CSV table of N, CA and C in Angstrom, one decimal:
chain,number,residue,atom,x,y,z
A,1,MET,N,-13.4,-5.8,-10.3
A,1,MET,CA,-13.3,-5.8,-8.9
A,1,MET,C,-12.3,-4.7,-8.5
A,2,VAL,N,-12.6,-4.0,-7.4
A,2,VAL,CA,-11.8,-2.9,-6.9
A,2,VAL,C,-10.5,-3.4,-6.4
A,3,PHE,N,-10.5,-4.4,-5.6
A,3,PHE,CA,-9.3,-4.9,-5.1
A,3,PHE,C,-8.4,-5.4,-6.2
A,4,SER,N,-7.1,-5.0,-6.2
A,4,SER,CA,-6.2,-5.1,-7.3
A,4,SER,C,-6.2,-6.5,-8.0
A,5,GLU,N,-6.2,-6.5,-9.3
A,5,GLU,CA,-6.1,-7.7,-10.1
A,5,GLU,C,-4.6,-8.0,-10.4
A,6,MET,N,-3.7,-7.1,-10.1
A,6,MET,CA,-2.3,-7.3,-10.5
A,6,MET,C,-1.4,-7.6,-9.3
A,7,LEU,N,-0.8,-6.6,-8.8
A,7,LEU,CA,0.2,-6.8,-7.7
A,7,LEU,C,-0.4,-7.5,-6.5
A,8,PHE,N,-1.6,-7.1,-6.1
A,8,PHE,CA,-2.2,-7.7,-4.9
A,8,PHE,C,-3.3,-8.7,-5.2
A,9,GLU,N,-3.2,-9.4,-6.3
A,9,GLU,CA,-4.2,-10.4,-6.7
A,9,GLU,C,-4.3,-11.5,-5.6
A,10,PRO,N,-5.5,-11.7,-5.1
A,10,PRO,CA,-5.7,-12.7,-4.0
A,10,PRO,C,-5.3,-14.1,-4.4
A,11,LEU,N,-4.8,-14.9,-3.5
A,11,LEU,CA,-4.5,-16.3,-3.8
A,11,LEU,C,-5.8,-17.1,-3.8
A,12,PRO,N,-5.8,-18.1,-4.6
A,12,PRO,CA,-7.0,-19.0,-4.6
A,12,PRO,C,-7.1,-19.9,-3.4
A,13,ALA,N,-5.9,-20.2,-2.8
A,13,ALA,CA,-5.8,-21.1,-1.6
A,13,ALA,C,-5.7,-20.3,-0.4
A,14,PRO,N,-6.0,-20.8,0.8
A,14,PRO,CA,-5.9,-20.1,2.1
A,14,PRO,C,-4.4,-19.7,2.3
A,15,ILE,N,-4.3,-18.6,3.0
A,15,ILE,CA,-2.9,-18.1,3.3
A,15,ILE,C,-2.3,-18.9,4.3
A,16,PRO,N,-1.1,-19.5,4.1
A,16,PRO,CA,-0.5,-20.4,5.0
A,16,PRO,C,-0.1,-19.8,6.4
A,17,GLN,N,0.3,-18.5,6.4
A,17,GLN,CA,0.8,-17.9,7.6
A,17,GLN,C,0.5,-16.4,7.5
A,18,GLU,N,-0.1,-15.8,8.5
A,18,GLU,CA,-0.4,-14.4,8.4
A,18,GLU,C,0.8,-13.6,8.8
A,19,PHE,N,1.0,-12.5,8.0
A,19,PHE,CA,2.2,-11.6,8.3
A,19,PHE,C,1.7,-10.6,9.3
A,20,THR,N,2.4,-10.4,10.3
A,20,THR,CA,2.0,-9.4,11.4
A,20,THR,C,2.7,-8.1,11.1
A,21,ILE,N,1.8,-7.1,11.0
A,21,ILE,CA,2.3,-5.7,10.9
A,21,ILE,C,1.8,-4.9,12.1
A,22,GLU,N,2.7,-4.6,12.9
A,22,GLU,CA,2.4,-4.0,14.2
A,22,GLU,C,2.3,-2.5,14.2
A,23,LYS,N,3.0,-1.8,13.4
A,23,LYS,CA,3.1,-0.3,13.4
A,23,LYS,C,2.8,0.2,12.0
A,24,TRP,N,2.5,1.5,11.9
A,24,TRP,CA,2.2,2.1,10.6
A,24,TRP,C,3.4,2.1,9.7
A,25,PHE,N,4.6,2.3,10.3
A,25,PHE,CA,5.8,2.3,9.4
A,25,PHE,C,6.1,0.9,8.9
A,26,ASP,N,5.7,-0.1,9.6
A,26,ASP,CA,5.9,-1.5,9.1
A,26,ASP,C,5.0,-1.7,7.9
A,27,LEU,N,3.8,-1.2,7.9
A,27,LEU,CA,2.9,-1.3,6.8
A,27,LEU,C,3.5,-0.6,5.6
A,28,GLU,N,4.0,0.6,5.8
A,28,GLU,CA,4.5,1.4,4.6
A,28,GLU,C,5.7,0.6,4.1
A,29,ARG,N,6.6,0.1,4.9
A,29,ARG,CA,7.8,-0.6,4.4
A,29,ARG,C,7.4,-1.9,3.6
A,30,CYS,N,6.4,-2.6,4.1
A,30,CYS,CA,6.0,-3.8,3.4
A,30,CYS,C,5.4,-3.5,2.1
A,31,VAL,N,4.6,-2.5,2.0
A,31,VAL,CA,4.0,-2.1,0.7
A,31,VAL,C,5.1,-1.6,-0.2
A,32,ALA,N,6.0,-0.8,0.3
A,32,ALA,CA,7.1,-0.3,-0.5
A,32,ALA,C,7.9,-1.5,-1.1
A,33,ALA,N,8.2,-2.5,-0.3
A,33,ALA,CA,8.9,-3.6,-0.7
A,33,ALA,C,8.2,-4.4,-1.8
A,34,LEU,N,6.9,-4.5,-1.6
A,34,LEU,CA,6.1,-5.2,-2.6
A,34,LEU,C,6.1,-4.5,-4.0
A,35,PHE,N,6.0,-3.2,-4.0
A,35,PHE,CA,6.1,-2.5,-5.2
A,35,PHE,C,7.5,-2.6,-5.8
A,36,TYR,N,8.5,-2.5,-5.0
A,36,TYR,CA,9.9,-2.6,-5.4
A,36,TYR,C,10.1,-4.0,-6.1
A,37,ALA,N,9.6,-5.0,-5.4
A,37,ALA,CA,9.8,-6.4,-5.9
A,37,ALA,C,9.0,-6.6,-7.2
A,38,SER,N,8.0,-5.8,-7.5
A,38,SER,CA,7.3,-5.9,-8.8
A,38,SER,C,8.0,-5.1,-9.9
A,39,GLY,N,9.1,-4.4,-9.5
A,39,GLY,CA,9.9,-3.7,-10.6
A,39,GLY,C,9.8,-2.2,-10.5
A,40,SER,N,9.1,-1.7,-9.6
A,40,SER,CA,8.9,-0.2,-9.5
A,40,SER,C,10.1,0.4,-8.7
A,41,GLN,N,10.4,1.7,-9.0
A,41,GLN,CA,11.2,2.5,-8.1
A,41,GLN,C,10.2,3.1,-7.0
A,42,VAL,N,10.6,3.1,-5.8
A,42,VAL,CA,9.7,3.5,-4.7
A,42,VAL,C,10.3,4.6,-3.9
A,43,PHE,N,9.5,5.6,-3.6
A,43,PHE,CA,9.9,6.8,-2.9
A,43,PHE,C,9.0,6.9,-1.6
A,44,LEU,N,9.6,7.0,-0.4
A,44,LEU,CA,8.8,7.2,0.8
A,44,LEU,C,8.6,8.7,0.8
A,45,GLN,N,7.4,9.1,1.2
A,45,GLN,CA,7.0,10.5,1.2
A,45,GLN,C,7.2,11.2,2.6
A,46,GLY,N,6.3,11.0,3.5
A,46,GLY,CA,6.3,11.9,4.7
A,46,GLY,C,6.9,11.3,5.9
A,47,GLY,N,6.9,10.0,6.0
A,47,GLY,CA,7.4,9.4,7.3
A,47,GLY,C,6.4,9.8,8.4
A,48,SER,N,6.9,10.3,9.5
A,48,SER,CA,6.0,10.8,10.6
A,48,SER,C,5.5,12.2,10.4
A,49,ARG,N,6.1,12.9,9.3
A,49,ARG,CA,5.6,14.2,9.0
A,49,ARG,C,4.4,14.2,8.1
A,50,PRO,N,3.6,15.2,8.0
A,50,PRO,CA,2.5,15.3,7.1
A,50,PRO,C,2.9,14.9,5.7
A,51,ASP,N,2.2,14.1,5.0
A,51,ASP,CA,2.6,13.6,3.7
A,51,ASP,C,1.6,14.0,2.6
A,52,GLY,N,0.6,14.8,2.9
A,52,GLY,CA,-0.3,15.3,1.8
A,52,GLY,C,-1.2,14.1,1.3
A,53,GLY,N,-1.4,13.1,2.1
A,53,GLY,CA,-2.3,12.0,1.7
A,53,GLY,C,-1.6,10.9,0.9
A,54,VAL,N,-0.2,11.0,0.7
A,54,VAL,CA,0.5,10.0,0.0
A,54,VAL,C,1.7,9.6,0.8
A,55,ASP,N,1.7,8.3,1.1
A,55,ASP,CA,2.9,7.7,1.8
A,55,ASP,C,4.0,7.3,0.9
A,56,LEU,N,3.7,6.8,-0.2
A,56,LEU,CA,4.7,6.2,-1.2
A,56,LEU,C,4.3,6.7,-2.6
A,57,VAL,N,5.3,6.8,-3.4
A,57,VAL,CA,5.2,7.0,-4.8
A,57,VAL,C,6.0,5.9,-5.5
A,58,ALA,N,5.3,5.2,-6.4
A,58,ALA,CA,6.0,4.1,-7.1
A,58,ALA,C,6.0,4.5,-8.6
A,59,LEU,N,7.2,4.4,-9.2
A,59,LEU,CA,7.4,4.7,-10.6
A,59,LEU,C,7.7,3.4,-11.4
A,60,ASP,N,7.0,3.2,-12.4
A,60,ASP,CA,7.2,2.0,-13.2
A,60,ASP,C,7.0,2.4,-14.7
A,61,GLY,N,8.1,2.3,-15.4
A,61,GLY,CA,8.0,2.7,-16.8
A,61,GLY,C,7.5,4.1,-17.1
A,62,GLY,N,7.9,5.0,-16.2
A,62,GLY,CA,7.5,6.4,-16.3
A,62,GLY,C,6.1,6.8,-15.8
A,63,ARG,N,5.4,5.8,-15.3
A,63,ARG,CA,4.0,6.0,-14.8
A,63,ARG,C,4.1,5.9,-13.3
A,64,ALA,N,3.5,6.9,-12.7
A,64,ALA,CA,3.5,7.1,-11.2
A,64,ALA,C,2.2,6.5,-10.6
A,65,THR,N,2.4,5.8,-9.5
A,65,THR,CA,1.3,5.4,-8.6
A,65,THR,C,1.5,6.0,-7.3
A,66,VAL,N,0.4,6.7,-6.8
A,66,VAL,CA,0.4,7.3,-5.4
A,66,VAL,C,-0.2,6.2,-4.5
A,67,ILE,N,0.4,6.1,-3.3
A,67,ILE,CA,0.0,5.0,-2.4
A,67,ILE,C,-0.2,5.6,-1.0
A,68,GLN,N,-1.4,5.3,-0.5
A,68,GLN,CA,-1.7,5.7,0.9
A,68,GLN,C,-1.8,4.4,1.7
A,69,CYS,N,-1.1,4.3,2.9
A,69,CYS,CA,-1.2,3.2,3.7
A,69,CYS,C,-1.9,3.6,5.0
A,70,ARG,N,-2.9,2.8,5.4
A,70,ARG,CA,-3.6,3.2,6.7
A,70,ARG,C,-3.6,2.0,7.6
A,71,HIS,N,-2.9,2.1,8.7
A,71,HIS,CA,-2.8,1.0,9.7
A,71,HIS,C,-3.7,1.4,10.9
A,72,SER,N,-4.9,0.9,10.9
A,72,SER,CA,-5.8,1.2,12.0
A,72,SER,C,-6.8,0.1,12.2
A,73,ARG,N,-7.7,0.3,13.2
A,73,ARG,CA,-8.7,-0.7,13.5
A,73,ARG,C,-10.0,-0.3,12.9
A,74,LYS,N,-10.1,0.9,12.4
A,74,LYS,CA,-11.3,1.4,11.9
A,74,LYS,C,-11.3,1.4,10.3
A,75,ARG,N,-12.4,1.0,9.7
A,75,ARG,CA,-12.4,0.9,8.2
A,75,ARG,C,-12.2,2.3,7.7
A,76,SER,N,-11.5,2.4,6.5
A,76,SER,CA,-11.3,3.7,5.9
A,76,SER,C,-12.5,4.1,5.1
A,77,GLY,N,-12.9,5.4,5.2
A,77,GLY,CA,-14.0,5.9,4.5
A,77,GLY,C,-13.7,6.7,3.2
A,78,VAL,N,-14.8,7.2,2.7
A,78,VAL,CA,-14.7,7.9,1.4
A,78,VAL,C,-13.8,9.2,1.5
A,79,ALA,N,-13.8,9.8,2.6
A,79,ALA,CA,-13.1,11.1,2.7
A,79,ALA,C,-11.6,10.8,2.5
A,80,SER,N,-11.1,9.7,3.0
A,80,SER,CA,-9.6,9.4,2.8
A,80,SER,C,-9.4,9.1,1.3
A,81,LEU,N,-10.3,8.4,0.6
A,81,LEU,CA,-10.1,8.1,-0.8
A,81,LEU,C,-10.2,9.4,-1.6
A,82,ARG,N,-11.1,10.3,-1.2
A,82,ARG,CA,-11.1,11.6,-1.9
A,82,ARG,C,-9.8,12.4,-1.8
A,83,GLU,N,-9.2,12.3,-0.6
A,83,GLU,CA,-7.9,13.0,-0.4
A,83,GLU,C,-6.9,12.3,-1.3
A,84,LEU,N,-6.9,11.0,-1.4
A,84,LEU,CA,-5.9,10.3,-2.3
A,84,LEU,C,-6.2,10.6,-3.8
A,85,LEU,N,-7.4,10.7,-4.2
A,85,LEU,CA,-7.7,11.1,-5.5
A,85,LEU,C,-7.2,12.5,-5.9
A,86,GLY,N,-7.3,13.4,-4.9
A,86,GLY,CA,-6.8,14.8,-5.1
A,86,GLY,C,-5.3,14.7,-5.2
A,87,ALA,N,-4.6,13.9,-4.4
A,87,ALA,CA,-3.2,13.8,-4.5
A,87,ALA,C,-2.7,13.1,-5.8
A,88,MET,N,-3.6,12.2,-6.3
A,88,MET,CA,-3.3,11.6,-7.6
A,88,MET,C,-3.2,12.7,-8.7
A,89,VAL,N,-4.1,13.6,-8.7
A,89,VAL,CA,-4.2,14.7,-9.6
A,89,VAL,C,-3.0,15.6,-9.4
A,90,ASP,N,-2.7,15.9,-8.1
A,90,ASP,CA,-1.6,16.8,-7.8
A,90,ASP,C,-0.2,16.3,-8.2
A,91,PHE,N,0.0,15.0,-8.0
A,91,PHE,CA,1.2,14.3,-8.4
A,91,PHE,C,1.3,13.9,-9.9
A,92,ARG,N,0.1,14.2,-10.6
A,92,ARG,CA,0.0,13.8,-12.0
A,92,ARG,C,0.3,12.3,-12.2
A,93,ALA,N,-0.2,11.5,-11.2
A,93,ALA,CA,-0.1,10.0,-11.2
A,93,ALA,C,-1.1,9.4,-12.1
A,94,SER,N,-0.8,8.2,-12.7
A,94,SER,CA,-1.8,7.5,-13.5
A,94,SER,C,-2.6,6.5,-12.7
A,95,LYS,N,-2.2,6.3,-11.4
A,95,LYS,CA,-2.9,5.3,-10.6
A,95,LYS,C,-2.8,5.7,-9.2
A,96,ALA,N,-3.8,5.2,-8.4
A,96,ALA,CA,-3.8,5.4,-6.9
A,96,ALA,C,-4.2,4.1,-6.3
A,97,SER,N,-3.4,3.8,-5.2
A,97,SER,CA,-3.6,2.6,-4.4
A,97,SER,C,-3.8,2.9,-3.0
A,98,PHE,N,-4.8,2.4,-2.3
A,98,PHE,CA,-5.0,2.6,-0.9
A,98,PHE,C,-5.0,1.3,-0.2
A,99,VAL,N,-4.1,1.2,0.8
A,99,VAL,CA,-3.9,0.0,1.6
A,99,VAL,C,-4.4,0.3,3.0
A,100,ALA,N,-5.4,-0.5,3.4
A,100,ALA,CA,-6.0,-0.3,4.7
A,100,ALA,C,-6.1,-1.6,5.5
A,101,THR,N,-5.5,-1.8,6.6
A,101,THR,CA,-5.5,-3.0,7.3
A,101,THR,C,-6.9,-3.4,7.8
A,102,ALA,N,-7.7,-2.4,8.1
A,102,ALA,CA,-9.1,-2.6,8.6
A,102,ALA,C,-10.1,-2.7,7.5
A,103,GLY,N,-9.7,-2.5,6.3
A,103,GLY,CA,-10.7,-2.6,5.2
A,103,GLY,C,-11.3,-1.2,4.9
A,104,PHE,N,-12.5,-1.3,4.2
A,104,PHE,CA,-13.1,0.0,3.7
A,104,PHE,C,-14.6,-0.1,3.9
A,105,THR,N,-15.2,1.1,4.0
A,105,THR,CA,-16.7,1.2,4.1
A,105,THR,C,-17.3,0.9,2.8
A,106,ASP,N,-18.5,0.6,2.7
A,106,ASP,CA,-19.2,0.3,1.5
A,106,ASP,C,-19.2,1.5,0.6
A,107,GLU,N,-19.4,2.7,1.2
A,107,GLU,CA,-19.3,3.9,0.4
A,107,GLU,C,-18.0,4.2,-0.3
A,108,ALA,N,-16.9,3.8,0.5
A,108,ALA,CA,-15.5,4.0,0.0
A,108,ALA,C,-15.3,3.0,-1.2
A,109,ILE,N,-15.8,1.8,-1.1
A,109,ILE,CA,-15.7,0.8,-2.2
A,109,ILE,C,-16.4,1.3,-3.4
A,110,ARG,N,-17.6,1.9,-3.3
A,110,ARG,CA,-18.3,2.4,-4.4
A,110,ARG,C,-17.5,3.6,-5.1
A,111,PHE,N,-17.0,4.4,-4.2
A,111,PHE,CA,-16.2,5.6,-4.7
A,111,PHE,C,-15.0,5.1,-5.5
A,112,ALA,N,-14.3,4.1,-5.0
A,112,ALA,CA,-13.1,3.6,-5.6
A,112,ALA,C,-13.5,3.0,-7.0
A,113,ARG,N,-14.6,2.3,-7.1
A,113,ARG,CA,-15.0,1.7,-8.4
A,113,ARG,C,-15.2,2.8,-9.4
A,114,ARG,N,-15.9,3.9,-9.0
A,114,ARG,CA,-16.2,4.9,-9.9
A,114,ARG,C,-15.0,5.7,-10.4
A,115,ASN,N,-13.9,5.6,-9.6
A,115,ASN,CA,-12.7,6.4,-9.9
A,115,ASN,C,-11.5,5.5,-10.2
A,116,THR,N,-11.7,4.2,-10.4
A,116,THR,CA,-10.7,3.2,-10.8
A,116,THR,C,-9.5,3.3,-9.8
A,117,MET,N,-9.8,3.3,-8.5
A,117,MET,CA,-8.7,3.3,-7.5
A,117,MET,C,-8.6,1.9,-7.0
A,118,GLU,N,-7.3,1.5,-6.7
A,118,GLU,CA,-7.0,0.2,-6.2
A,118,GLU,C,-7.2,0.2,-4.7
A,119,LEU,N,-8.0,-0.8,-4.2
A,119,LEU,CA,-8.1,-0.9,-2.7
A,119,LEU,C,-7.5,-2.2,-2.3
A,120,VAL,N,-6.7,-2.2,-1.2
A,120,VAL,CA,-6.1,-3.4,-0.7
A,120,VAL,C,-6.4,-3.5,0.8
A,121,ASP,N,-7.1,-4.6,1.1
A,121,ASP,CA,-7.4,-4.8,2.5
A,121,ASP,C,-6.3,-5.8,3.1
A,122,GLN,N,-6.5,-6.1,4.4
A,122,GLN,CA,-5.5,-7.0,5.1
A,122,GLN,C,-5.4,-8.4,4.4
A,123,THR,N,-6.5,-9.0,4.1
A,123,THR,CA,-6.5,-10.3,3.4
A,123,THR,C,-5.7,-10.3,2.1
A,124,THR,N,-6.0,-9.3,1.3
A,124,THR,CA,-5.3,-9.2,0.0
A,124,THR,C,-3.8,-8.9,0.2
A,125,LEU,N,-3.5,-8.0,1.2
A,125,LEU,CA,-2.1,-7.7,1.5
A,125,LEU,C,-1.4,-9.0,2.0
A,126,ASN,N,-2.0,-9.8,2.9
A,126,ASN,CA,-1.4,-11.0,3.3
A,126,ASN,C,-1.1,-12.0,2.2
A,127,ALA,N,-2.0,-12.0,1.2
A,127,ALA,CA,-1.8,-12.9,0.1
A,127,ALA,C,-0.6,-12.5,-0.7
A,128,ALA,N,-0.5,-11.2,-0.9
A,128,ALA,CA,0.7,-10.6,-1.7
A,128,ALA,C,2.0,-10.9,-0.9
A,129,LEU,N,1.9,-10.7,0.4
A,129,LEU,CA,3.1,-10.9,1.2
A,129,LEU,C,3.5,-12.4,1.2
A,130,SER,N,2.5,-13.3,1.2
A,130,SER,CA,2.8,-14.7,1.2
A,130,SER,C,3.5,-15.1,-0.1
A,131,ARG,N,3.1,-14.5,-1.2
A,131,ARG,CA,3.7,-14.8,-2.5
A,131,ARG,C,5.1,-14.3,-2.6
A,132,HIS,N,5.4,-13.2,-2.0
A,132,HIS,CA,6.7,-12.5,-2.1
A,132,HIS,C,7.7,-12.7,-0.9
A,133,ARG,N,7.2,-13.3,0.1
A,133,ARG,CA,7.9,-13.4,1.4
A,133,ARG,C,9.3,-13.8,1.3
A,134,TYR,N,9.6,-14.8,0.4
A,134,TYR,CA,11.0,-15.3,0.3
A,134,TYR,C,11.7,-14.9,-0.9
A,135,ALA,N,11.1,-14.1,-1.7
A,135,ALA,CA,11.8,-13.6,-3.0
A,135,ALA,C,12.9,-12.7,-2.6
A,136,GLN,N,14.1,-12.9,-3.2
A,136,GLN,CA,15.3,-12.1,-2.9
A,136,GLN,C,15.1,-10.6,-3.0
A,137,ASP,N,14.4,-10.2,-4.1
A,137,ASP,CA,14.2,-8.7,-4.3
A,137,ASP,C,13.3,-8.1,-3.2
A,138,PHE,N,12.3,-8.9,-2.7
A,138,PHE,CA,11.5,-8.4,-1.7
A,138,PHE,C,12.3,-8.3,-0.4
A,139,LEU,N,13.1,-9.4,-0.1
A,139,LEU,CA,13.8,-9.3,1.2
A,139,LEU,C,14.9,-8.2,1.2
A,140,GLU,N,15.5,-7.9,0.0
A,140,GLU,CA,16.4,-6.8,-0.1
A,140,GLU,C,15.7,-5.5,0.2
A,141,ALA,N,14.5,-5.4,-0.4
A,141,ALA,CA,13.7,-4.1,-0.2
A,141,ALA,C,13.3,-3.9,1.2
A,142,ILE,N,12.8,-5.0,1.9
A,142,ILE,CA,12.5,-4.9,3.3
A,142,ILE,C,13.7,-4.4,4.1
A,143,ASP,N,14.8,-5.0,3.8
A,143,ASP,CA,16.1,-4.6,4.5
A,143,ASP,C,16.4,-3.2,4.3
A,144,TYR,N,16.3,-2.7,3.0
A,144,TYR,CA,16.6,-1.4,2.7
A,144,TYR,C,15.7,-0.4,3.3
A,145,PHE,N,14.4,-0.6,3.2
A,145,PHE,CA,13.4,0.3,3.8
A,145,PHE,C,13.4,0.3,5.3
A,146,SER,N,13.8,-0.8,5.9
A,146,SER,CA,13.8,-0.9,7.3
A,146,SER,C,14.9,-0.1,7.9
A,147,LYS,N,15.9,0.3,7.1
A,147,LYS,CA,17.0,1.1,7.6
A,147,LYS,C,16.7,2.5,7.6
A,148,LYS,N,15.5,2.9,7.1
A,148,LYS,CA,15.1,4.3,7.1
A,148,LYS,C,14.4,4.6,8.4
A,149,CYS,N,14.8,5.7,9.0
A,149,CYS,CA,14.1,6.1,10.3
A,149,CYS,C,12.8,6.7,9.9
A,150,PRO,N,11.7,6.3,10.5
A,150,PRO,CA,10.3,6.8,10.2
A,150,PRO,C,10.2,8.3,10.6
A,151,LYS,N,11.0,8.7,11.5
A,151,LYS,CA,10.9,10.1,11.9
A,151,LYS,C,11.6,11.1,11.0
A,152,CYS,N,12.8,10.7,10.6
A,152,CYS,CA,13.6,11.7,9.9
A,152,CYS,C,14.0,11.2,8.5
A,153,GLY,N,13.8,9.9,8.2
A,153,GLY,CA,14.1,9.4,6.9
A,153,GLY,C,15.6,9.1,6.7
A,154,ALA,N,16.4,9.2,7.7
A,154,ALA,CA,17.8,8.9,7.6
A,154,ALA,C,18.1,7.5,7.7
């Protein structure tokens, strides 16, 4: 399955409470905190500046994952995934994850399967947030990443 089997594995039971993500930088911070809580070092890329198709880079055991977060009402298409695949090569990353609150087109899902890219939709993201919501390392990461200004990174 394209949707992640590891960090973003869906819960078998219904999600007890939906996590509200109102702005693009809230989404980036939540995803950064999830990767941090799973043991990765996480680096924010562009903020409000152009980021070359990569919002976050997570390092785990010397292996890099490039992450693109898309907060929109429109499903993400194959063009966005192609851009992330190119960034994966450019960053010499071993993995690429695309998080999109509105989900993905069928063509994008087929593309991700062919290129072993991780796709995370809102339902899968909510499941991960439900699992980590009260974990101390997740809460510390949310606090840390929330202190970063999305415009300048300070």
